[in-house]
mmCIF file of N, CA and C in Angstrom:
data_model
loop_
_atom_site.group_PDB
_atom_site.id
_atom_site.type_symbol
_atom_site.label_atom_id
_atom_site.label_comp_id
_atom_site.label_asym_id
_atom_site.label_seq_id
_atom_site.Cartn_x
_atom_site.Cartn_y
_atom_site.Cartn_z
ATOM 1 N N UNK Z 708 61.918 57.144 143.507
ATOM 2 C CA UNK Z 708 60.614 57.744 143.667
ATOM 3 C C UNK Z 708 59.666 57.056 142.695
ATOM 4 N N UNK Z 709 58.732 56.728 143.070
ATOM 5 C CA UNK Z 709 57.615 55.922 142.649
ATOM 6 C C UNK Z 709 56.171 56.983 141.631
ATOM 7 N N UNK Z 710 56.189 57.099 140.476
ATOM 8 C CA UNK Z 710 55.001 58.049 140.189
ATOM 9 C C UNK Z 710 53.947 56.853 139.711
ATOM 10 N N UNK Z 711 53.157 57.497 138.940
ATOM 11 C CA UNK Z 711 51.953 56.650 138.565
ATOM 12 C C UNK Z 711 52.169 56.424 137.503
ATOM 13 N N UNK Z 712 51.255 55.648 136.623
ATOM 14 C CA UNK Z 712 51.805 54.795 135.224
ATOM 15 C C UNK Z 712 51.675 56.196 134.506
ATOM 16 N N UNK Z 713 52.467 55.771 133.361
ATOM 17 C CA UNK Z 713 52.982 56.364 132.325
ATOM 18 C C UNK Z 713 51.848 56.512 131.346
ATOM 19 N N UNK Z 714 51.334 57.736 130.828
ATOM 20 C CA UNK Z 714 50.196 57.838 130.115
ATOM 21 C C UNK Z 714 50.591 58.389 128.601
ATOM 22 N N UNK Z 715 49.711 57.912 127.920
ATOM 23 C CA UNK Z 715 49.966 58.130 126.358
ATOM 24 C C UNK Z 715 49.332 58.958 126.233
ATOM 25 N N UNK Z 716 49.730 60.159 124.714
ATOM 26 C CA UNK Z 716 48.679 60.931 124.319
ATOM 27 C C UNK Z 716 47.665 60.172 123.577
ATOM 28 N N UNK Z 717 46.793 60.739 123.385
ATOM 29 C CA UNK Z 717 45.292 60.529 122.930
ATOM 30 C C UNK Z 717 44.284 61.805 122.392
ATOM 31 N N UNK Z 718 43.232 61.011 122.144
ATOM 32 C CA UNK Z 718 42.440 62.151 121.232
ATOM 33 C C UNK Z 718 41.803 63.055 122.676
ATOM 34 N N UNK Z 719 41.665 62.703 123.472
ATOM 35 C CA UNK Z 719 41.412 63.475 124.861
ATOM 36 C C UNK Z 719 42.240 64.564 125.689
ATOM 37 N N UNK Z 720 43.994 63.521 124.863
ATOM 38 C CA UNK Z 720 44.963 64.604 125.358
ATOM 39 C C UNK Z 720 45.875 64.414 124.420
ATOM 40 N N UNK Z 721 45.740 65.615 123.439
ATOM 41 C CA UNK Z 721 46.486 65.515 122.224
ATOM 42 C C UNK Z 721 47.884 65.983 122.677
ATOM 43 N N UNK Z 722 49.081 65.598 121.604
ATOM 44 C CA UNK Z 722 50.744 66.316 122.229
ATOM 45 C C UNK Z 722 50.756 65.953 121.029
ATOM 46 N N UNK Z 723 51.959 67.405 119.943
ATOM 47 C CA UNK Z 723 52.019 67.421 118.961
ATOM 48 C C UNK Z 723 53.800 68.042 118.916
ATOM 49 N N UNK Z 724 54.449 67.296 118.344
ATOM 50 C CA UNK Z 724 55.520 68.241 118.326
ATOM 51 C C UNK Z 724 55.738 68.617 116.827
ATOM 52 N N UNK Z 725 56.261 70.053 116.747
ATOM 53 C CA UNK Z 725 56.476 70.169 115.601
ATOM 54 C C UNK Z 725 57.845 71.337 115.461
ATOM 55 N N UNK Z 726 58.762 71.255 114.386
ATOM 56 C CA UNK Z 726 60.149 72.305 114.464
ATOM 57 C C UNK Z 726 59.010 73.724 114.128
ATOM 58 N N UNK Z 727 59.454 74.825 114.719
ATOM 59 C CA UNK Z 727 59.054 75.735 115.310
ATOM 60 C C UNK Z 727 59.138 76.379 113.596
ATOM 61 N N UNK Z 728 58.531 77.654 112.925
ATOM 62 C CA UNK Z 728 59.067 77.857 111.882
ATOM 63 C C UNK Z 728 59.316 79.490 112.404
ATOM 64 N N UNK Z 729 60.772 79.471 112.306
ATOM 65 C CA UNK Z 729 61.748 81.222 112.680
ATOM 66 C C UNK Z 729 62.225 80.945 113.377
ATOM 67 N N UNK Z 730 63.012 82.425 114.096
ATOM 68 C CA UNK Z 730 63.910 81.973 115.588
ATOM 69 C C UNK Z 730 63.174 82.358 116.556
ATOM 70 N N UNK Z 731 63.960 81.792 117.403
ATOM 71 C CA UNK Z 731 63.139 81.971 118.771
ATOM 72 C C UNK Z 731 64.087 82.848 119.081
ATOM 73 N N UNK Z 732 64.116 83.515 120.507
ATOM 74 C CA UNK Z 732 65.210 83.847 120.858
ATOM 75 C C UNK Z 732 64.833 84.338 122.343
ATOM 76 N N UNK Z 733 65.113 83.923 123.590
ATOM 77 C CA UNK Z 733 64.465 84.430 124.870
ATOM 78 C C UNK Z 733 65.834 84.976 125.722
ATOM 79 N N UNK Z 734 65.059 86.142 126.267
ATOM 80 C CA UNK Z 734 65.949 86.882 127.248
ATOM 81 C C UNK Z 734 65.322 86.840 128.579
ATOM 82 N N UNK Z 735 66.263 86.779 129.459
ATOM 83 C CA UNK Z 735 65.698 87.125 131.273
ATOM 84 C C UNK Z 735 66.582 88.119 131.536
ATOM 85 N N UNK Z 736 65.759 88.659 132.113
ATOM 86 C CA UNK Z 736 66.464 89.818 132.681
ATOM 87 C C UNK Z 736 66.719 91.211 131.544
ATOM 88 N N UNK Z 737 66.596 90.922 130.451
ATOM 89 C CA UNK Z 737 66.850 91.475 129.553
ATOM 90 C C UNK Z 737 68.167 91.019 128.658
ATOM 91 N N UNK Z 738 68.448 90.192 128.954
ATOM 92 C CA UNK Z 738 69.681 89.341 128.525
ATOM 93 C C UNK Z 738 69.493 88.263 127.783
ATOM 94 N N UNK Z 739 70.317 88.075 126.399
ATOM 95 C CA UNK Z 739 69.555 87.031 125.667
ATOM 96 C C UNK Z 739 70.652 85.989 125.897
ATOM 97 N N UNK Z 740 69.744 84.692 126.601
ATOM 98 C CA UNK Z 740 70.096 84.015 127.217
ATOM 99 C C UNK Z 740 69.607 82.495 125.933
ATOM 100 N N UNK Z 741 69.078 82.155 125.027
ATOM 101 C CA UNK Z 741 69.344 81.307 124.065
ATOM 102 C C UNK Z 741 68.456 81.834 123.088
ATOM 103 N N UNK Z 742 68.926 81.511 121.442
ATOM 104 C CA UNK Z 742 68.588 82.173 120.245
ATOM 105 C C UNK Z 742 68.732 81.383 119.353
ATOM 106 N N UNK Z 743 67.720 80.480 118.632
ATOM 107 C CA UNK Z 743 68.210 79.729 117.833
ATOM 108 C C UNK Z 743 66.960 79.063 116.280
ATOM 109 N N UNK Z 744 67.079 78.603 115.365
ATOM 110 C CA UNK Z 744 66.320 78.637 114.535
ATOM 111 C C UNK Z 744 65.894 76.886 114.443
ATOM 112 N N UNK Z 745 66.292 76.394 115.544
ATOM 113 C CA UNK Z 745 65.848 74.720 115.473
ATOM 114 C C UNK Z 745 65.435 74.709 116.542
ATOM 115 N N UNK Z 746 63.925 75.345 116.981
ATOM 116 C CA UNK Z 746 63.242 74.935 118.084
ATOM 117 C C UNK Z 746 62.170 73.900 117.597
ATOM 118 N N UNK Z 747 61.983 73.411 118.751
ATOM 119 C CA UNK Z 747 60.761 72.418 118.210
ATOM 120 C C UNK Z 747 59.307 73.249 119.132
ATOM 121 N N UNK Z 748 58.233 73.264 118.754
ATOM 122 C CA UNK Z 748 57.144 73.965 119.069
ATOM 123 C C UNK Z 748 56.636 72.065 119.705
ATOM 124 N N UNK Z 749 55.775 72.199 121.234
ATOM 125 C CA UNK Z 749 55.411 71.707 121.780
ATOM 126 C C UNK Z 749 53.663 72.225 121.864
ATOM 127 N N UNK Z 750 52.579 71.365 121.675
ATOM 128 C CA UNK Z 750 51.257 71.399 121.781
ATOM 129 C C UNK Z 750 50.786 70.396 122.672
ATOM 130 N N UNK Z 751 50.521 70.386 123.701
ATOM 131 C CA UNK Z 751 49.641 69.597 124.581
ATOM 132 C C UNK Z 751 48.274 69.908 125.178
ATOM 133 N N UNK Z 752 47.443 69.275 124.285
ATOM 134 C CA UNK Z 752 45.819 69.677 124.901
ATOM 135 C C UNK Z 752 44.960 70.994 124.720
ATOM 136 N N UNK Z 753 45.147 71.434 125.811
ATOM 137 C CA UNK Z 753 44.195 72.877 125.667
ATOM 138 C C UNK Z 753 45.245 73.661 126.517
ATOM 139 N N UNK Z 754 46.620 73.240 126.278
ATOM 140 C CA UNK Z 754 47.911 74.600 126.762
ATOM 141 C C UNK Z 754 48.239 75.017 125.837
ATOM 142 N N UNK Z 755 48.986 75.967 126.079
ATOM 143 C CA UNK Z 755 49.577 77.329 125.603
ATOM 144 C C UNK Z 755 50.502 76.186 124.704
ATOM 145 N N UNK Z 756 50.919 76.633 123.590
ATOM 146 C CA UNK Z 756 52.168 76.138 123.263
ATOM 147 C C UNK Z 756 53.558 76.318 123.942
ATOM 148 N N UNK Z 757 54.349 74.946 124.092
ATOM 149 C CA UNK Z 757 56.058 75.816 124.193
ATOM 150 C C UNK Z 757 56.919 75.364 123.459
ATOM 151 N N UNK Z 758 57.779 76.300 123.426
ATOM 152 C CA UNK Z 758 58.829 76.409 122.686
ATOM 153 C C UNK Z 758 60.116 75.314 123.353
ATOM 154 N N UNK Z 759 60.719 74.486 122.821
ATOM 155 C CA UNK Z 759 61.956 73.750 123.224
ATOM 156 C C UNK Z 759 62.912 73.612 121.889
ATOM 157 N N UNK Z 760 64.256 74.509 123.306
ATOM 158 C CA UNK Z 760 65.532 75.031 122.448
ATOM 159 C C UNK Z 760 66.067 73.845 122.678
ATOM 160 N N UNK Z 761 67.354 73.816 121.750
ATOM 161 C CA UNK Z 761 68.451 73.057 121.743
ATOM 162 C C UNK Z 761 69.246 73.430 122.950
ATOM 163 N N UNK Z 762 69.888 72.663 123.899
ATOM 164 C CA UNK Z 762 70.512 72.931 124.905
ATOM 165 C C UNK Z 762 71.931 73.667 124.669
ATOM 166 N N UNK Z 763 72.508 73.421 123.097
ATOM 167 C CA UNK Z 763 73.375 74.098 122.231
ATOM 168 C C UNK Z 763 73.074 75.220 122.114
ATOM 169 N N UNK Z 764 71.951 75.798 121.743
ATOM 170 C CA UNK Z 764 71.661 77.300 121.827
ATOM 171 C C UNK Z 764 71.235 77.955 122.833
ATOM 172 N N UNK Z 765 71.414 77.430 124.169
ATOM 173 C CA UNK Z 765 71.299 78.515 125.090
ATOM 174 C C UNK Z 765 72.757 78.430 125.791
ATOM 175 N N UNK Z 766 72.750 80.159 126.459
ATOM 176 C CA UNK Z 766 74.244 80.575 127.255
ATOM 177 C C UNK Z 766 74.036 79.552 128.472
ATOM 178 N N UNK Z 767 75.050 78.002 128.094
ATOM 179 C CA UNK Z 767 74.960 77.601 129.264
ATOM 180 C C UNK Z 767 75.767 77.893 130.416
ATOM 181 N N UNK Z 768 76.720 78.985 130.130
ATOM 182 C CA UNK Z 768 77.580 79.555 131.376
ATOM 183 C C UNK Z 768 76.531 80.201 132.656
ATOM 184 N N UNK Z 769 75.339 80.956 131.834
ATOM 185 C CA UNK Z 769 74.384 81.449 132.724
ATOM 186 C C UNK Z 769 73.684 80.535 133.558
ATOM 187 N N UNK Z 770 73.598 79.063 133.251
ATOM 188 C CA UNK Z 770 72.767 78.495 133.961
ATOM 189 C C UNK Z 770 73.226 77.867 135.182
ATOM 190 N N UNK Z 771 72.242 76.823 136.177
ATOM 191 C CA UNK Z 771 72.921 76.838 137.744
ATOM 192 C C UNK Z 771 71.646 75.235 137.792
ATOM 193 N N UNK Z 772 71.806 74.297 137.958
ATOM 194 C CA UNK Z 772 70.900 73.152 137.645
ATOM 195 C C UNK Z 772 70.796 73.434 139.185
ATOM 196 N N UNK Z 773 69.444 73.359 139.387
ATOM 197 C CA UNK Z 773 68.712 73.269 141.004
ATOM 198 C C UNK Z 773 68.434 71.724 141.624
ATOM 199 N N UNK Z 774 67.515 72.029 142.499
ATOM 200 C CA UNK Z 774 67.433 70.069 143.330
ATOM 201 C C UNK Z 774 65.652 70.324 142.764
ATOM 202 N N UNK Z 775 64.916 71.277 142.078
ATOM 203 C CA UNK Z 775 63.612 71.192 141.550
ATOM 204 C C UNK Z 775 63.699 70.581 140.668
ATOM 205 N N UNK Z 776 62.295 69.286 140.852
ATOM 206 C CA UNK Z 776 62.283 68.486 140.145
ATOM 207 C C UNK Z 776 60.186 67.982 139.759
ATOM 208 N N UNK Z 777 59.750 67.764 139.093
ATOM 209 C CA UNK Z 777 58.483 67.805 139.054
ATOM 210 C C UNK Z 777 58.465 66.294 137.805
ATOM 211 N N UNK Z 778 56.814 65.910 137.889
ATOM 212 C CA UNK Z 778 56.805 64.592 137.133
ATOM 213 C C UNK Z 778 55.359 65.234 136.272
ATOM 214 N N UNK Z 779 55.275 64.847 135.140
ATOM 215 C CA UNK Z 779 54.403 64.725 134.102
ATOM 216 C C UNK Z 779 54.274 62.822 133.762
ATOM 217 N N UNK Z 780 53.267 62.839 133.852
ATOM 218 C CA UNK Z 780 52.794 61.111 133.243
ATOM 219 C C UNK Z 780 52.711 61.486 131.778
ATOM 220 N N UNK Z 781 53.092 62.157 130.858
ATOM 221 C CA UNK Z 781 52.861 62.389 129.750
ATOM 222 C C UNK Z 781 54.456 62.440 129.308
ATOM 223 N N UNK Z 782 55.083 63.047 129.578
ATOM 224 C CA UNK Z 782 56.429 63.486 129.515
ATOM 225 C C UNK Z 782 57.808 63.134 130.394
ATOM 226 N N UNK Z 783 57.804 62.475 131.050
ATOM 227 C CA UNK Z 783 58.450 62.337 132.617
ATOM 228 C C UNK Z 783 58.691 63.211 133.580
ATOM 229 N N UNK Z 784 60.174 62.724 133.956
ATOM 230 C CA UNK Z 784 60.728 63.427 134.939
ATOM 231 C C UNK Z 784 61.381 65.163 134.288
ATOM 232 N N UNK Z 785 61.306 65.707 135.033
ATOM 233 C CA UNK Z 785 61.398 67.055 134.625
ATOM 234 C C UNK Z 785 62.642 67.744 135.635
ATOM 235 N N UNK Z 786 63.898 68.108 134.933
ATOM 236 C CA UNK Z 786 64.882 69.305 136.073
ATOM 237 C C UNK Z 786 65.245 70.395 135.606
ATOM 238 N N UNK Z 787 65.403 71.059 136.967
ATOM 239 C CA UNK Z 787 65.483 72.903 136.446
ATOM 240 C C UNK Z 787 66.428 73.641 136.120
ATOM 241 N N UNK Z 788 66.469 74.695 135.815
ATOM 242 C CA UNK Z 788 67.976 75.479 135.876
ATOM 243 C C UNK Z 788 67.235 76.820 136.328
ATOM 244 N N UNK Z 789 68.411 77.862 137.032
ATOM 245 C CA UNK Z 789 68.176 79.109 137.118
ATOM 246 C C UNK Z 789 68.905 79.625 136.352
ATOM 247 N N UNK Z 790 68.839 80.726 136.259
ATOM 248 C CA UNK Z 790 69.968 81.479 134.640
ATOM 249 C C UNK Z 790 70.269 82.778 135.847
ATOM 250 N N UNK Z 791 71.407 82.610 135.750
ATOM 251 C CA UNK Z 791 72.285 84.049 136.201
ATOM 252 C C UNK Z 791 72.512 85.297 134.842
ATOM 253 N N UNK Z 792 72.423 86.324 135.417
ATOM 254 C CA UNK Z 792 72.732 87.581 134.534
ATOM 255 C C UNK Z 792 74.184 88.133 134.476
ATOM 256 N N UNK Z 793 74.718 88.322 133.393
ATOM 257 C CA UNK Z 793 76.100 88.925 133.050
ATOM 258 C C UNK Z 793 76.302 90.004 134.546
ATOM 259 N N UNK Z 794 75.120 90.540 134.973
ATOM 260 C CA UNK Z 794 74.617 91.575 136.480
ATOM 261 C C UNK Z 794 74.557 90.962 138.009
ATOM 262 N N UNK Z 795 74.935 89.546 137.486
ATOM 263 C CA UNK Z 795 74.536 88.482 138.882
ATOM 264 C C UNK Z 795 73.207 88.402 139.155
ATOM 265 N N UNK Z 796 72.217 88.982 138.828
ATOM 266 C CA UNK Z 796 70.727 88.394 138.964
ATOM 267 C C UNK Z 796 70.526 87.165 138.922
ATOM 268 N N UNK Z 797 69.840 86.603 139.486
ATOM 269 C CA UNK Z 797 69.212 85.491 139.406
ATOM 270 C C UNK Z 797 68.170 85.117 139.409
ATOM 271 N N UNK Z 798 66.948 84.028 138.202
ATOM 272 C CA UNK Z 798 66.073 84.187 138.336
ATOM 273 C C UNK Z 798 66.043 82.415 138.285
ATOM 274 N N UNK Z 799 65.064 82.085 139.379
ATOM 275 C CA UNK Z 799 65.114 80.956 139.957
ATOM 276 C C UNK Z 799 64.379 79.654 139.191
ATOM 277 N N UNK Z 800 64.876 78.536 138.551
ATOM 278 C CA UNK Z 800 63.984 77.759 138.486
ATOM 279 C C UNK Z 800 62.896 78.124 136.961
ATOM 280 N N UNK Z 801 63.873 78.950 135.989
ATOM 281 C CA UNK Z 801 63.122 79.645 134.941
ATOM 282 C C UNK Z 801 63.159 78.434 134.232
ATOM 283 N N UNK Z 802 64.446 77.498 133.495
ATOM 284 C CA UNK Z 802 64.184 76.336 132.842
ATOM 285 C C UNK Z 802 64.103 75.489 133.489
ATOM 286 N N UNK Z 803 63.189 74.324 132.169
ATOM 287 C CA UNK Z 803 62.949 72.790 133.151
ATOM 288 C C UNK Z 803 63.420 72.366 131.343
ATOM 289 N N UNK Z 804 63.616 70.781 131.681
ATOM 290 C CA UNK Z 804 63.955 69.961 130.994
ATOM 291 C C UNK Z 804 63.869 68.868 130.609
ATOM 292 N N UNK Z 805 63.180 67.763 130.240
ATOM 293 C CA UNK Z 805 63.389 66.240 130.223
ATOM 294 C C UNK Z 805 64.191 65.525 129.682
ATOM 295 N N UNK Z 806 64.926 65.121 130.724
ATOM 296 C CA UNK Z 806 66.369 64.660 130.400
ATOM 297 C C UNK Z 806 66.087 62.945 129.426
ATOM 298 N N UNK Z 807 65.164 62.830 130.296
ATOM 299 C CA UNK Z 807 64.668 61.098 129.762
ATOM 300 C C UNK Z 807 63.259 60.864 128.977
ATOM 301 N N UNK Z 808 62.979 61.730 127.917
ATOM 302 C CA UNK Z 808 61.581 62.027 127.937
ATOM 303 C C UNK Z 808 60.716 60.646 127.590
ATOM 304 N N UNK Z 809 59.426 60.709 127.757
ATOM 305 C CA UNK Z 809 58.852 59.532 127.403
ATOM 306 C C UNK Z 809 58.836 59.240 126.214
ATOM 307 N N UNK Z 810 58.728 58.026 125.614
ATOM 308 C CA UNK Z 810 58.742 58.205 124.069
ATOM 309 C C UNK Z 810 57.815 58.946 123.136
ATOM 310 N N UNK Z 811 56.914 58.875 123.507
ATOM 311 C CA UNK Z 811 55.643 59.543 122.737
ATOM 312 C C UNK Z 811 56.086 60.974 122.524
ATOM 313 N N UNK Z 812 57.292 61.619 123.710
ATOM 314 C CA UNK Z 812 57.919 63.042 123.052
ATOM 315 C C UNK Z 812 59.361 62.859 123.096
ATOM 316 N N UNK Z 813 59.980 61.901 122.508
ATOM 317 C CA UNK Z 813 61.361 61.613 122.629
ATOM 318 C C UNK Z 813 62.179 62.669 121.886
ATOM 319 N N UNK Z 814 61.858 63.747 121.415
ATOM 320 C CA UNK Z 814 61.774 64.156 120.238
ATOM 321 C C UNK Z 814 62.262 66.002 120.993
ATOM 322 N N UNK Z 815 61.636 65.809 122.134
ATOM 323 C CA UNK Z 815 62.454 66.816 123.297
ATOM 324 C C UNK Z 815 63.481 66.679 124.013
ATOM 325 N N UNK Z 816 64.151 65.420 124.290
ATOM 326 C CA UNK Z 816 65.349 64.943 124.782
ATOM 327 C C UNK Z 816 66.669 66.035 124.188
ATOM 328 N N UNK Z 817 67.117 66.529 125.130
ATOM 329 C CA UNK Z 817 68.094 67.814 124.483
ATOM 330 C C UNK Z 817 67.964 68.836 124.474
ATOM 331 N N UNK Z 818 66.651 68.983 124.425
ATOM 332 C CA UNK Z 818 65.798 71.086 124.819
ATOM 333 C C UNK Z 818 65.182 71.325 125.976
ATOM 334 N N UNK Z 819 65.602 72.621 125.841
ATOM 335 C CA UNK Z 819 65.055 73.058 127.329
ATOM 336 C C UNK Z 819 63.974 73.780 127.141
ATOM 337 N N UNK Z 820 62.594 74.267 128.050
ATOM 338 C CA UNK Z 820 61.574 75.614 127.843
ATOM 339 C C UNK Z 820 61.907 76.276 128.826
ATOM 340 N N UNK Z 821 61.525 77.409 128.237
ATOM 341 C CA UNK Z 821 61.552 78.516 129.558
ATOM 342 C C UNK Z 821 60.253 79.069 130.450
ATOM 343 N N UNK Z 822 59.878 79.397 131.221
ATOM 344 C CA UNK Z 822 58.763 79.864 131.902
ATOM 345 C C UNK Z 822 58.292 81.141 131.561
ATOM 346 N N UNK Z 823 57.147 81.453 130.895
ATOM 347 C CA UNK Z 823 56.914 82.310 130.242
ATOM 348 C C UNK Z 823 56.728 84.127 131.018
ATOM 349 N N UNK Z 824 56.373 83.675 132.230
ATOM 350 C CA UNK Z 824 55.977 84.681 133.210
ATOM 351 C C UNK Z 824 57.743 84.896 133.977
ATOM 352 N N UNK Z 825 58.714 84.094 133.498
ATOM 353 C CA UNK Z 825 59.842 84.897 133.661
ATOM 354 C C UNK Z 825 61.064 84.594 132.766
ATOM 355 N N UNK Z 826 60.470 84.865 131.497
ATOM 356 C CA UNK Z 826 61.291 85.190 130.611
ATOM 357 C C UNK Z 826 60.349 85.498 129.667
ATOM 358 N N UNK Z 827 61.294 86.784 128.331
ATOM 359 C CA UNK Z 827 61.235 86.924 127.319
ATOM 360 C C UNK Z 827 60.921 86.342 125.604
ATOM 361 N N UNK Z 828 59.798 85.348 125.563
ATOM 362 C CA UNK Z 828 60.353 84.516 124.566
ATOM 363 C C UNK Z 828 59.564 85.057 123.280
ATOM 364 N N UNK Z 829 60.798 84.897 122.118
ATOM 365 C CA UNK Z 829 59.886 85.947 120.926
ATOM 366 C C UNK Z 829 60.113 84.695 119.693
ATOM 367 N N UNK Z 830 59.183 85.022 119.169
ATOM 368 C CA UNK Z 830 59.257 84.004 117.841
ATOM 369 C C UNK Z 830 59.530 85.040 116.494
ATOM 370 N N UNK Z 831 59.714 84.620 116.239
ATOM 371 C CA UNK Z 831 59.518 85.468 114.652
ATOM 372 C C UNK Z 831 60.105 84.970 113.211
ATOM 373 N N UNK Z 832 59.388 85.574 112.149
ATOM 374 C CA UNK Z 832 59.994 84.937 110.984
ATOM 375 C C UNK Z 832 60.964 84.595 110.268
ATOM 376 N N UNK Z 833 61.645 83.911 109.954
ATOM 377 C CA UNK Z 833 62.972 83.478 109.626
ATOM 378 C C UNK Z 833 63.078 84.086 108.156
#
């Protein structure tokens, strides 16, 4: 698959990574599904911040890797997971990931985010 060139951050489109300071810890479903104190905090532009866990700290028994796949010129290629519940719930397509990230965020290679509108994610002080 063919995307468009690869774009750098800039003062137009700032990306900042930085280790998160506390734990994170996010639940779906009500289930805490990864918890850990080495997140890295993600800033791009005029978004929301996110949070990216270590793929070590989340329950990867819960997860189910999908065929969703999406492209960022900032970040690359992007794949998903759904997270199953200890209840069998399933909530579809909650993590994404960059398996290959671009260099400018190489620095996410290994963490996953979660989707905020379906999951739980809490920060707090360490």
């Amino acid at each position: 698959m063919s995307h468009p060139e690869i774009k750098e951050p800039s003062a137009g489109h700032p990306i900042t990574i930085e280790p998160t300071k506390g734990r994170v810890q996010v639940r779906v479903n009500g289930e805490l599904i990864a918890d850990t104190t080495a997140a890295l905090e993600l800033r791009e532009a005029t978004l929301p911040a996110v949070q990216y866990i270590p793929m070590g700290d989340v329950a990867q028994d819960r997860l189910t890797r999908t065929d969703t796949s999406s492209y960022c010129p900032f970040k690359g290629e992007a794949s998903y997971y759904s997270v199953t519940s200890s209840a069998g719930d399933t909530v579809d397509d909650v993590i994404w990931t960059y398996e290959q990230p671009y260099p400018a965020v190489a620095a996410i290679a290994g963490h996953v985010a979660f989707y905020p509108n379906k999951a739980d994610i809490s920060v707090s002080a360490s």
